[in-house]
mmCIF file of C-alpha atoms in Angstrom:
data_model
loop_
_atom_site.group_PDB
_atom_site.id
_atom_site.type_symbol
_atom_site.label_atom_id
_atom_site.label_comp_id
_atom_site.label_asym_id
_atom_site.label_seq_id
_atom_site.Cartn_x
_atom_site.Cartn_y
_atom_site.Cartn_z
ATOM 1 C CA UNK A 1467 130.778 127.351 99.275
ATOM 2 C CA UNK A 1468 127.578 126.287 101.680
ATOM 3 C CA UNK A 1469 125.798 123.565 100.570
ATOM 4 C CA UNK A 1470 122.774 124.391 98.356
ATOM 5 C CA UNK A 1471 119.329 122.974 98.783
ATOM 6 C CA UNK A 1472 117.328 121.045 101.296
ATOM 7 C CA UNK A 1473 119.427 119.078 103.937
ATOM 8 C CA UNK A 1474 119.011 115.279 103.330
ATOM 9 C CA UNK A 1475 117.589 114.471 106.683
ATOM 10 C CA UNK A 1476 115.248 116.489 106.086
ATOM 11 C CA UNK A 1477 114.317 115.419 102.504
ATOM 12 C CA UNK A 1478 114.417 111.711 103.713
ATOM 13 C CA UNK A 1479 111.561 112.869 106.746
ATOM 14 C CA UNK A 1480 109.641 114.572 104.721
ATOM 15 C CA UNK A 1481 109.329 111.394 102.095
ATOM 16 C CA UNK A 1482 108.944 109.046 104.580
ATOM 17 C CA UNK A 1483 105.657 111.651 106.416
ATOM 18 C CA UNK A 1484 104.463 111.601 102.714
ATOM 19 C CA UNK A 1485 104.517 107.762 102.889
ATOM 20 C CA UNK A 1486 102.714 108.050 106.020
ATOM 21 C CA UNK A 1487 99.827 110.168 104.267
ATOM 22 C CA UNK A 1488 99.474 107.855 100.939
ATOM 23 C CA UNK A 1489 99.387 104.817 103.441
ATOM 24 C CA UNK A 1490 96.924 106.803 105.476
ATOM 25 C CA UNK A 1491 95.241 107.513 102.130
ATOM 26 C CA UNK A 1492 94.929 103.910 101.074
ATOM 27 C CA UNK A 1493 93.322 102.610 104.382
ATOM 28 C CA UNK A 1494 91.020 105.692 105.430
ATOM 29 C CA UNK A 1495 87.676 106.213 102.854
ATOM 30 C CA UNK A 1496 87.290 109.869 104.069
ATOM 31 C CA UNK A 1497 85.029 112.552 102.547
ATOM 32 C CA UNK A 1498 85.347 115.531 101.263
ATOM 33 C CA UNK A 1499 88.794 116.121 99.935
ATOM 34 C CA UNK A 1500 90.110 113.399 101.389
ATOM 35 C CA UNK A 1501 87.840 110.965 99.481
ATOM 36 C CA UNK A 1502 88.144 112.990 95.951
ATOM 37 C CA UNK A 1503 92.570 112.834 96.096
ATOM 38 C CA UNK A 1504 91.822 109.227 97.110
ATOM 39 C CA UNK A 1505 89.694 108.785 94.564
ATOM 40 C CA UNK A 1506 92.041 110.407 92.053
ATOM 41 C CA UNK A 1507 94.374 108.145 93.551
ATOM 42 C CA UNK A 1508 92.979 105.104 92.678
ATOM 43 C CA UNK A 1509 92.228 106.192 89.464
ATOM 44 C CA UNK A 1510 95.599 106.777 88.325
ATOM 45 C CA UNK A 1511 97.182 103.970 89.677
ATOM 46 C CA UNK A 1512 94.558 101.395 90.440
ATOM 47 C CA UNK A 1513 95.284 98.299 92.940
ATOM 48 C CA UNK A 1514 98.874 99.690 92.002
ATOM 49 C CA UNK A 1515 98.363 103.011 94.813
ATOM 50 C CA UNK A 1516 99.007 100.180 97.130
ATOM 51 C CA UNK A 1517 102.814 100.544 95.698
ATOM 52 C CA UNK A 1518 103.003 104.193 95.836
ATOM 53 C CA UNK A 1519 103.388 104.584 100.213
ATOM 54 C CA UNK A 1520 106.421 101.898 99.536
ATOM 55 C CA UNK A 1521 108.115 104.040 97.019
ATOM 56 C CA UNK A 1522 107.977 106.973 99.190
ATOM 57 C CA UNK A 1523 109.279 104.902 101.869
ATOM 58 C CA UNK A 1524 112.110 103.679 99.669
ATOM 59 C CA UNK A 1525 113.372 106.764 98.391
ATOM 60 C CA UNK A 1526 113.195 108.590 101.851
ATOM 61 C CA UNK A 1527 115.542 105.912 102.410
ATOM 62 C CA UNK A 1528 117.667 106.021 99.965
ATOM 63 C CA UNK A 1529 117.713 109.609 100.600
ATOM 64 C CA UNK A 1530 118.798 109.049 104.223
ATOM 65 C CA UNK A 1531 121.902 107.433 103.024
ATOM 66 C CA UNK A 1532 124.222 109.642 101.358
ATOM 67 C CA UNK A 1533 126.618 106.960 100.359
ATOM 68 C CA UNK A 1534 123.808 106.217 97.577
ATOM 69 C CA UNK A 1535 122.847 110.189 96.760
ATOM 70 C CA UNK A 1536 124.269 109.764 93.457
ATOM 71 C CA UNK A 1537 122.165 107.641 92.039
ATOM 72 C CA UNK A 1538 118.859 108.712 93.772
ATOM 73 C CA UNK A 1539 117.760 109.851 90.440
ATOM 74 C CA UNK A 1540 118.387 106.762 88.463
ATOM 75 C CA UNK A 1541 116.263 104.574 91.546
ATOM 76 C CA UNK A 1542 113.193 107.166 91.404
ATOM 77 C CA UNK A 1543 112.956 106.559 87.951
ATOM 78 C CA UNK A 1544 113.623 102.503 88.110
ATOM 79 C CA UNK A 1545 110.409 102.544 91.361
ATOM 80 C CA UNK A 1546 108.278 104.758 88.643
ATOM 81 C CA UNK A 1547 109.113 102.139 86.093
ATOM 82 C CA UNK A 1548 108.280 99.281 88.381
ATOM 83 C CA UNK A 1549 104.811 100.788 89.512
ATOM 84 C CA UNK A 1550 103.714 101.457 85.733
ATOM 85 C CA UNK A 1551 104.840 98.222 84.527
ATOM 86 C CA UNK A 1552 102.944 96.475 87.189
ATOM 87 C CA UNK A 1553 100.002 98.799 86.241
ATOM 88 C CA UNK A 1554 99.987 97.360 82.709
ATOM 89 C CA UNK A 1555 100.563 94.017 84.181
ATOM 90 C CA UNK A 1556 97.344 94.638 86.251
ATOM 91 C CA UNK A 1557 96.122 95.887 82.845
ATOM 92 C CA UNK A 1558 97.067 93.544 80.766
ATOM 93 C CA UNK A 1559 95.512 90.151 82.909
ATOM 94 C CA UNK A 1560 92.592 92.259 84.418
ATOM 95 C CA UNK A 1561 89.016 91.269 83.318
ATOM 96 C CA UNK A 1562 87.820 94.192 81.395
ATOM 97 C CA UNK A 1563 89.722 94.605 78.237
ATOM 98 C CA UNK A 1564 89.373 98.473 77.314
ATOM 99 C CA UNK A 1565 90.883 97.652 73.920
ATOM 100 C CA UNK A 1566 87.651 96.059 72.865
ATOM 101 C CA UNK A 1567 85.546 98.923 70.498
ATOM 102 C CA UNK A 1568 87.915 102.124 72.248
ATOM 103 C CA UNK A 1569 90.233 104.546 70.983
ATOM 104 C CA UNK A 1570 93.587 104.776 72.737
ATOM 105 C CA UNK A 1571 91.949 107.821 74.603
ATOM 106 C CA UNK A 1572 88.736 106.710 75.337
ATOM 107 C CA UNK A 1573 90.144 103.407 77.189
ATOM 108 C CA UNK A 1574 92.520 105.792 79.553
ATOM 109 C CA UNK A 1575 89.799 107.556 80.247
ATOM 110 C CA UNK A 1576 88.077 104.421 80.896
ATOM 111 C CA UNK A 1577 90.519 103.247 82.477
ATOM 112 C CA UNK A 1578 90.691 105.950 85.078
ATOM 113 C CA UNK A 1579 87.012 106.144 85.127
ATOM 114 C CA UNK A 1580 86.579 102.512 86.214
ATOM 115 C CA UNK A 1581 89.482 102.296 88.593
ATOM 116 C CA UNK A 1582 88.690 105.295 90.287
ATOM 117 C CA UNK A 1583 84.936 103.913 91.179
ATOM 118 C CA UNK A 1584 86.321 100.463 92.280
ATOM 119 C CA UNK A 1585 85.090 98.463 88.725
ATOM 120 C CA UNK A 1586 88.723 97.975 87.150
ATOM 121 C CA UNK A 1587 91.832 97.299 89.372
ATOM 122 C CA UNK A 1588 94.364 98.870 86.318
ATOM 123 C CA UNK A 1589 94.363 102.469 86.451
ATOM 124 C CA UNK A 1590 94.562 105.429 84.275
ATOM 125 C CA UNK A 1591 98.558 104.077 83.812
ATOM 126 C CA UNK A 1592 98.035 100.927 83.494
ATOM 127 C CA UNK A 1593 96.017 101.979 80.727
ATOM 128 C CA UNK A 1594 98.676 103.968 79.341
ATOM 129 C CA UNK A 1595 101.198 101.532 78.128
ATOM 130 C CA UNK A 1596 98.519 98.241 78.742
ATOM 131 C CA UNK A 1597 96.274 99.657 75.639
ATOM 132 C CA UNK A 1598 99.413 99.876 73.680
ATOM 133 C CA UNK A 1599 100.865 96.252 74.234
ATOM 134 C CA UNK A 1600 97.622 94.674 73.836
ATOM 135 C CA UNK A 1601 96.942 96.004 70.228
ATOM 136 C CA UNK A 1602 100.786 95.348 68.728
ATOM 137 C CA UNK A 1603 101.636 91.855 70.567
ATOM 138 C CA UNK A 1604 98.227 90.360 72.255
ATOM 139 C CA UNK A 1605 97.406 89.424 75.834
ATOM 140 C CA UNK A 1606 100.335 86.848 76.117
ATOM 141 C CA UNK A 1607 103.594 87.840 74.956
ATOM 142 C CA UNK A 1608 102.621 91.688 76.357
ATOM 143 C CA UNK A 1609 102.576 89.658 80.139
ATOM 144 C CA UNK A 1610 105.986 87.825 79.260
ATOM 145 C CA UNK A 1611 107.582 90.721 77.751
ATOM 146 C CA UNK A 1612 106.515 93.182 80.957
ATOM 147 C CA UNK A 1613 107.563 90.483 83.374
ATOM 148 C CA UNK A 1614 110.746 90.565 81.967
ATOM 149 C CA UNK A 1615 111.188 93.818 82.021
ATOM 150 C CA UNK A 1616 110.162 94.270 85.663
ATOM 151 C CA UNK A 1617 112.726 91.476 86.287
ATOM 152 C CA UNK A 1618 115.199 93.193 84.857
ATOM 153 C CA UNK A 1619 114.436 96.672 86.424
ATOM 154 C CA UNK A 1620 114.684 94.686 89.794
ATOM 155 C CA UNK A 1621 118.041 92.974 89.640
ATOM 156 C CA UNK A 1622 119.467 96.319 87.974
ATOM 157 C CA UNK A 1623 117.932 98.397 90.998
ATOM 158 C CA UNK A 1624 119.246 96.292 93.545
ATOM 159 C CA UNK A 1625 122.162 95.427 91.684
ATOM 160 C CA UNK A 1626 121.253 91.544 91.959
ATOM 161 C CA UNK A 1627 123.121 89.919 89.286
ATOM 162 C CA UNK A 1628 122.462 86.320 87.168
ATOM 163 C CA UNK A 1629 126.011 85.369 88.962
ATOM 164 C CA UNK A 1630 124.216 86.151 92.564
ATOM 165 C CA UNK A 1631 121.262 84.197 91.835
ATOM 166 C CA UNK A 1632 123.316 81.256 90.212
ATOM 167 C CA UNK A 1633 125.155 81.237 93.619
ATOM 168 C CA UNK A 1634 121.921 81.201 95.554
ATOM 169 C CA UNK A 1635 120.607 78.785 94.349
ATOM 170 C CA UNK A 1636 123.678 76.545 94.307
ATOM 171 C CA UNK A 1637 123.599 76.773 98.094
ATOM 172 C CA UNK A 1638 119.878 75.740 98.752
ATOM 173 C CA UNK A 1639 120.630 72.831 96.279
ATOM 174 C CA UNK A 1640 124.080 71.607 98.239
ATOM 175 C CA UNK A 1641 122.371 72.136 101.493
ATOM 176 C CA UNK A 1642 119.976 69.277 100.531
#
């Protein structure tokens, strides 16, 4: 049977041209349209749309190499886990604290609100699991237990390993 769906060239050069545009995005102000999608932009994500260009880039590579197509799925959703988590980390040490005297609702819209006209640097999603961690564990552990977590996502993704790092390190500390 013919293969079904897109070809993966074509997939990967259409990822990487939509990297192109969100990097285009980030730098340009605009009007019009332009500015409103950035603006959206920003509010979703916060200082964390400067991530989003990169994970186009990386997955129109990873698409590119069809040794790896099998797990193309599984390393979208690991880059969409690293860009929220760092959008609660942003959250979570940034200077307005939307927890303060707001419902879970009114801080992402806050959130979003602020981000999008340049006040807050966390975004609508960093909002979304920063609110959250804030009110069960505090400021503190919420940071250790999301840098963990984005460790973690990391070494899996690249399949890094405690072993490989053990080794590493081994070798910078014979080589002196």
């Amino acid at each position: 049977p013919p293969p079904q769906g897109m070809n993966p060239q074509l997939k990967a050069l259409l990822l990487v041209a939509t990297s192109v545009l969100f990097f285009a995005l980030l730098i340009i102000k605009g009007g019009n349209l332009w500015f409103a999608f950035r603006q959206c932009m920003t509010g979703l994500f916060g200082f964390c749309f400067l991530l989003i260009p990169f994970v186009f880039l990386y997955m129109g590579i990873m698409t590119a190499k069809e040794k790896q197509m099998s797990h193309k799925g599984l390393k979208v959703s690991f880059s969409v886990a690293i860009v929220v988590l760092t959008c609660t980390l942003v959250y979570l040490c940034g200077s307005i604290d939307y927890n303060e005297n707001r419902t879970y609702i009114q801080a992402l819209a806050d959130a979003y609100k602020g981000s999008a006209n340049g006040e807050s640097l966390c975004g609508f999603f960093g909002a979304v699991l920063g609110y959250p961690f804030r009110a069960w564990f505090t400021t503190a552990p919420s940071v250790i237990i999301v840098i963990v977590a984005l460790i973690v996502i990391v070494m899996v993704m690249t399949g890094v390993t405690l072993s490989d790092i053990a080794n590493a390190a081994h070798k910078q500390y014979a080589r002196y």
